[in-house]
mmCIF file of C-alpha atoms in Angstrom:
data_model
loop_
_atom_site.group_PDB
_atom_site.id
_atom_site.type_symbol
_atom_site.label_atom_id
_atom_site.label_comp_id
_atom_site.label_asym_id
_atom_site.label_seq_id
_atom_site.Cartn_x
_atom_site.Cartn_y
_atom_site.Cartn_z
ATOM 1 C CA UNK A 233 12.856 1.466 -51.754
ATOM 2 C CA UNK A 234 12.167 -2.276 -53.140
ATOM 3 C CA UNK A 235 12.687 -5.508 -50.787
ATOM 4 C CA UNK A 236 13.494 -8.555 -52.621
ATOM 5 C CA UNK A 237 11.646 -11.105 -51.429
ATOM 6 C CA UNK A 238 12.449 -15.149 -52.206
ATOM 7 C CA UNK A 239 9.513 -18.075 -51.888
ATOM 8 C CA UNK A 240 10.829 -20.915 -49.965
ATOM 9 C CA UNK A 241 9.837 -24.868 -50.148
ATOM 10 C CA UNK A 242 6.699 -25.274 -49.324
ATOM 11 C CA UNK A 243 5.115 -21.810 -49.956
ATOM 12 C CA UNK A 244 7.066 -19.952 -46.942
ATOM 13 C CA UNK A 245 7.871 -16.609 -47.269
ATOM 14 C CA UNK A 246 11.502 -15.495 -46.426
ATOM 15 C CA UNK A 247 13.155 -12.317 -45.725
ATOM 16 C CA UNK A 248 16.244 -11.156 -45.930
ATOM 17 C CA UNK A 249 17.606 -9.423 -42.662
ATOM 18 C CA UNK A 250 18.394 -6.271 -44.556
ATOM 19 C CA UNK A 251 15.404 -6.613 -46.235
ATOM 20 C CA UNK A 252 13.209 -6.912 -43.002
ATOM 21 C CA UNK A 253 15.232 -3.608 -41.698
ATOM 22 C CA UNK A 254 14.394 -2.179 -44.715
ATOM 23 C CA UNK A 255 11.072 -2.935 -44.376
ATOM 24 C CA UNK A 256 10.417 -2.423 -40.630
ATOM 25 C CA UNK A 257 12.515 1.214 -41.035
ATOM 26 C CA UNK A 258 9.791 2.136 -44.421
ATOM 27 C CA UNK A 259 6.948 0.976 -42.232
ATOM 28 C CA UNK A 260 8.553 3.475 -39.634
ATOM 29 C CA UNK A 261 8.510 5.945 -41.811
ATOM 30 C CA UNK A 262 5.198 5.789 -43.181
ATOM 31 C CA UNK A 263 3.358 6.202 -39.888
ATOM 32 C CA UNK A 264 5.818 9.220 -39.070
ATOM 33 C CA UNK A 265 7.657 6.907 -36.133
ATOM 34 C CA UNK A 266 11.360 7.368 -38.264
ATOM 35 C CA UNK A 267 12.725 9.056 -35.312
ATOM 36 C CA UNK A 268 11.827 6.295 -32.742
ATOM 37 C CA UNK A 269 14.486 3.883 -32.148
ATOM 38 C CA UNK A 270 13.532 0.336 -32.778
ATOM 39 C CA UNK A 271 13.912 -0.420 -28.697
ATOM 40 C CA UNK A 272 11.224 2.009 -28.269
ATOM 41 C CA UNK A 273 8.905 0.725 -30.341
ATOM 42 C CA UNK A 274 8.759 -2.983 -28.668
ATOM 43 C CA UNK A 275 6.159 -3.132 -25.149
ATOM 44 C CA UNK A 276 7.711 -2.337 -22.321
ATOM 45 C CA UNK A 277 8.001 -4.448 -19.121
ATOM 46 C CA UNK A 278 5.606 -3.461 -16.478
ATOM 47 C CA UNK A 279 7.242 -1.063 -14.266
ATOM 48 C CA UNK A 280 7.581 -1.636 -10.663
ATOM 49 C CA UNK A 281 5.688 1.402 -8.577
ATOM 50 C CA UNK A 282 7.850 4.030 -7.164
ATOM 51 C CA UNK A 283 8.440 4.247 -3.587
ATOM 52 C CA UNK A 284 7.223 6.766 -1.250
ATOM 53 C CA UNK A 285 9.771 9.802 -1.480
ATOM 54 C CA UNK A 286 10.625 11.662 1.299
ATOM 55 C CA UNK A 287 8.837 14.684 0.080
ATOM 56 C CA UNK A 288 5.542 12.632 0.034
ATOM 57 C CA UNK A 289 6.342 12.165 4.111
ATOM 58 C CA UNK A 290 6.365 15.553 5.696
ATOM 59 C CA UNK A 291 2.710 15.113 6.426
ATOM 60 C CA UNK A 292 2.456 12.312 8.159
ATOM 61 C CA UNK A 293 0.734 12.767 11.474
ATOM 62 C CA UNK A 294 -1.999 11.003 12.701
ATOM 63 C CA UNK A 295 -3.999 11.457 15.688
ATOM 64 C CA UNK A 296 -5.448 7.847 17.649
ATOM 65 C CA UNK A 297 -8.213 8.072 20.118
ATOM 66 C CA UNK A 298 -8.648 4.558 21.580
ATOM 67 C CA UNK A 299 -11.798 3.903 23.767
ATOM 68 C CA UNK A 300 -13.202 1.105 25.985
ATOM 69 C CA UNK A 301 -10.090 -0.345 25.961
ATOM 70 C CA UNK A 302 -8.909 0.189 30.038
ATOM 71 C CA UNK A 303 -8.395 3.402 31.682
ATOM 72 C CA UNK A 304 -4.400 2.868 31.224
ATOM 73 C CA UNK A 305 -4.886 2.549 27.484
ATOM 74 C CA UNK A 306 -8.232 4.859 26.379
ATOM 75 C CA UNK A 307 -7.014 7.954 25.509
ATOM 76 C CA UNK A 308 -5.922 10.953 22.443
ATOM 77 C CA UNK A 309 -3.080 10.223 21.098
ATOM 78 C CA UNK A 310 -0.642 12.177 18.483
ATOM 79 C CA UNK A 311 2.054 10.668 16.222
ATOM 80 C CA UNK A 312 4.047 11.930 13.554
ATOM 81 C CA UNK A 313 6.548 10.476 11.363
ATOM 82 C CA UNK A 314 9.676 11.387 9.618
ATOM 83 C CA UNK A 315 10.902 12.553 11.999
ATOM 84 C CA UNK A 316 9.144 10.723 15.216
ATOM 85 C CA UNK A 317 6.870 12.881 17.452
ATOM 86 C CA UNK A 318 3.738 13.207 19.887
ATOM 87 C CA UNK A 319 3.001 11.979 23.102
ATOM 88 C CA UNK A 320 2.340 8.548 21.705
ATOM 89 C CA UNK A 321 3.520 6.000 24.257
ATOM 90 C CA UNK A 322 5.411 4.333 21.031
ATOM 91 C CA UNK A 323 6.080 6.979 18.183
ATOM 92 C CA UNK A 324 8.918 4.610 17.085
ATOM 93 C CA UNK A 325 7.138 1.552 16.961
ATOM 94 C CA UNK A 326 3.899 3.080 15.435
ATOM 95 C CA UNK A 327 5.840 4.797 12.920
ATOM 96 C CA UNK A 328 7.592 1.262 12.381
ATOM 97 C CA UNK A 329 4.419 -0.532 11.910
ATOM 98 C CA UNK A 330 2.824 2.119 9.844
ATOM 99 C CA UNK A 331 5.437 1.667 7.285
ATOM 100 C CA UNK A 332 5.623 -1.720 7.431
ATOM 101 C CA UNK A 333 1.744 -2.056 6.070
ATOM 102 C CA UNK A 334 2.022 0.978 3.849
ATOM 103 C CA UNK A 335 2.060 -0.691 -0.023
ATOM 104 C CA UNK A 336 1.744 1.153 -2.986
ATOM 105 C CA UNK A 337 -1.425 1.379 -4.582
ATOM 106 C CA UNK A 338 -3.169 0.248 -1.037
ATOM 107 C CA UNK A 339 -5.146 1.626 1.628
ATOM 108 C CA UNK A 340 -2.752 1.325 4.765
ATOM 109 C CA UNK A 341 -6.242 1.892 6.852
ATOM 110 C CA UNK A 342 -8.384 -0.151 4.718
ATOM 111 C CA UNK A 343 -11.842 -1.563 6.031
ATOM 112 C CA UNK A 344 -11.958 -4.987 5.778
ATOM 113 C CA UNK A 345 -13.746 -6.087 3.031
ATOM 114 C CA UNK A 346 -17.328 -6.530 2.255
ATOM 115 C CA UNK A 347 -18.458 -9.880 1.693
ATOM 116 C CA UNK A 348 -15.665 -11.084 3.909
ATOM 117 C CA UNK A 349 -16.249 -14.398 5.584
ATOM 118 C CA UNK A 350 -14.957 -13.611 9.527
ATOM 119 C CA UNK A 351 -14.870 -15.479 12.645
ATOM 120 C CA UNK A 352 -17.627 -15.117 14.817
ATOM 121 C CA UNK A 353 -15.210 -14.443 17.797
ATOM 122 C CA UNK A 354 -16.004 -10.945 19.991
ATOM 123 C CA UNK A 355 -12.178 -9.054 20.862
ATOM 124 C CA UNK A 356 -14.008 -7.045 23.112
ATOM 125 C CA UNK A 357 -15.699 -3.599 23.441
ATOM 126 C CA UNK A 358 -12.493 -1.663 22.505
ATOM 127 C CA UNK A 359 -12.496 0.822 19.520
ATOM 128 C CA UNK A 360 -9.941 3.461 17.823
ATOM 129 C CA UNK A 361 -10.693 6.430 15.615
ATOM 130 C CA UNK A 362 -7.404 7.704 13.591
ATOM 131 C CA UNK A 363 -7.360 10.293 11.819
ATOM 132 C CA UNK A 364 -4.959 12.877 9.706
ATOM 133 C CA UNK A 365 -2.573 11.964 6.502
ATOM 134 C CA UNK A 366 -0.169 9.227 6.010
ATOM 135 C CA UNK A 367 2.153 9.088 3.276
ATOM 136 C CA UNK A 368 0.033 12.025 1.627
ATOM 137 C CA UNK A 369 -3.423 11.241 1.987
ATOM 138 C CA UNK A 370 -6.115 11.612 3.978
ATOM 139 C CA UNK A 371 -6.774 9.202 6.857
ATOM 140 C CA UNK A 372 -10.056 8.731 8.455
ATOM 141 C CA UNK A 373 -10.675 5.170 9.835
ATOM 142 C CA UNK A 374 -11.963 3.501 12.718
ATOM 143 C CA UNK A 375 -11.062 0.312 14.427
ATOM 144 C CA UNK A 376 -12.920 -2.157 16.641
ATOM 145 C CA UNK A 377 -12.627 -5.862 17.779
ATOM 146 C CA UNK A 378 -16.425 -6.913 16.869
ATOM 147 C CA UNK A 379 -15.274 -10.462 15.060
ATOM 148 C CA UNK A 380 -12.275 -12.492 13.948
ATOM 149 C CA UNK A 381 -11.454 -9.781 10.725
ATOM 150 C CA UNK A 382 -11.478 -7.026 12.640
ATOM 151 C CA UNK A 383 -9.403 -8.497 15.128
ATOM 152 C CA UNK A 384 -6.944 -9.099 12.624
ATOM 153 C CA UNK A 385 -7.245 -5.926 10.887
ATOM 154 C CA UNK A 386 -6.335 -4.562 14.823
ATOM 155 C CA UNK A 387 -3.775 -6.653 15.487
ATOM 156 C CA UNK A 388 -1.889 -5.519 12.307
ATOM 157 C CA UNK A 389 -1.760 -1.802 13.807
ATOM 158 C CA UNK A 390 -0.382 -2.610 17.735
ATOM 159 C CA UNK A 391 1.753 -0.583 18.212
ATOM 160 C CA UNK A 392 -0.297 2.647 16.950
ATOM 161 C CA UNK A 393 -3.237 0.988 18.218
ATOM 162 C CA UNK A 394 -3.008 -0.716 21.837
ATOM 163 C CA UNK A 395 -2.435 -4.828 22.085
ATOM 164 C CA UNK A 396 -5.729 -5.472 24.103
ATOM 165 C CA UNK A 397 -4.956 -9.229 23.875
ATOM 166 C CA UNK A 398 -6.851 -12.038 23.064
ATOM 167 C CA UNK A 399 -10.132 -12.501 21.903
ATOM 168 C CA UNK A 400 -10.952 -14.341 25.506
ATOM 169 C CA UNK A 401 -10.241 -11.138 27.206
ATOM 170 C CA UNK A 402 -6.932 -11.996 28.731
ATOM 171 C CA UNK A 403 -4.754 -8.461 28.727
ATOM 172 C CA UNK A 404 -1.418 -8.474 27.080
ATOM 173 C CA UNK A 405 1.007 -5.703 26.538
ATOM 174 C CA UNK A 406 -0.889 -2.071 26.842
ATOM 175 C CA UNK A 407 -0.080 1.327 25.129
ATOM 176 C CA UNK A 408 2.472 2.653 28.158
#
């Protein structure tokens, strides 16, 4: 195949359009890509993640044993989701906040960060320990209310975990 090729003012090059098809489709064909339609070869978007199938959910149960935080509260506690179950004073609300702070590509039950900078405030002596598999993976993680990002990091969880209140020690709602 020959492309005709024309030299425009000022030392330009110009293609026909047939030409350029001609060319791109040879070019194709050289590197064995003939049977690739053109919309295939140009980048793609980025993809957005997939969600969480249902499939991915039959697993999720979790077990929460909260201590230090008042004898109404400190306890073992069971929850599973999709369907709702345990004795869990809240299955629907923990299973509500779980999926809330589930994102793909993140650790629902992430630490907080090393190197964060936190406030030096003290939540109390209150710590959780949950354990099992969300959303297909493996959940070990424990909570406590030693400074301002852990708090926070706490606070995110209530229901699963118990609201213990403020970090001046005044109670607020309880796991009941």
């Amino acid at each position: 195949m020959v492309s005709v090729l024309s030299i425009a003012p000022r030392g330009a090059l110009a293609v026909s359009r047939t030409a350029a098809a001609s060319l791109s489709f040879s070019v194709l064909s050289l590197v064995g890509l003939d049977a690739v339609p053109a919309a295939a070869a140009a980048p793609a978007a980025p993809a957005l993640p997939p969600p969480v199938r249902p499939e991915d959910r039959g697993g999720d149960h979790l077990t929460v044993v909260v201590e230090h935080a008042g004898a109404e509260r400190d306890g073992t506690y069971e929850v599973s989701c999709h369907p709702g179950a345990g004795n869990h004073p809240d299955v629907a609300g923990a299973c509500r906040v779980l999926d809330s702070n589930t994102r793909w590509g993140r650790d629902t039950f992430a630490p907080v960060a090393s190197g964060s900078s936190c406030t030096m405030l003290y939540g109390g002596p209150t710590t959780a320990h949950v354990t099992g598999t969300w959303a297909g993976r493996p959940v070990d993680a424990s909570y406590d209310r030693s400074n301002g990002c852990e708090i926070g990091r706490w606070d995110r969880m209530v229901p699963l975990l118990p609201s213990v209140g403020s970090a001046s020690g005044s109670p607020s709602d309880s796991l009941q």
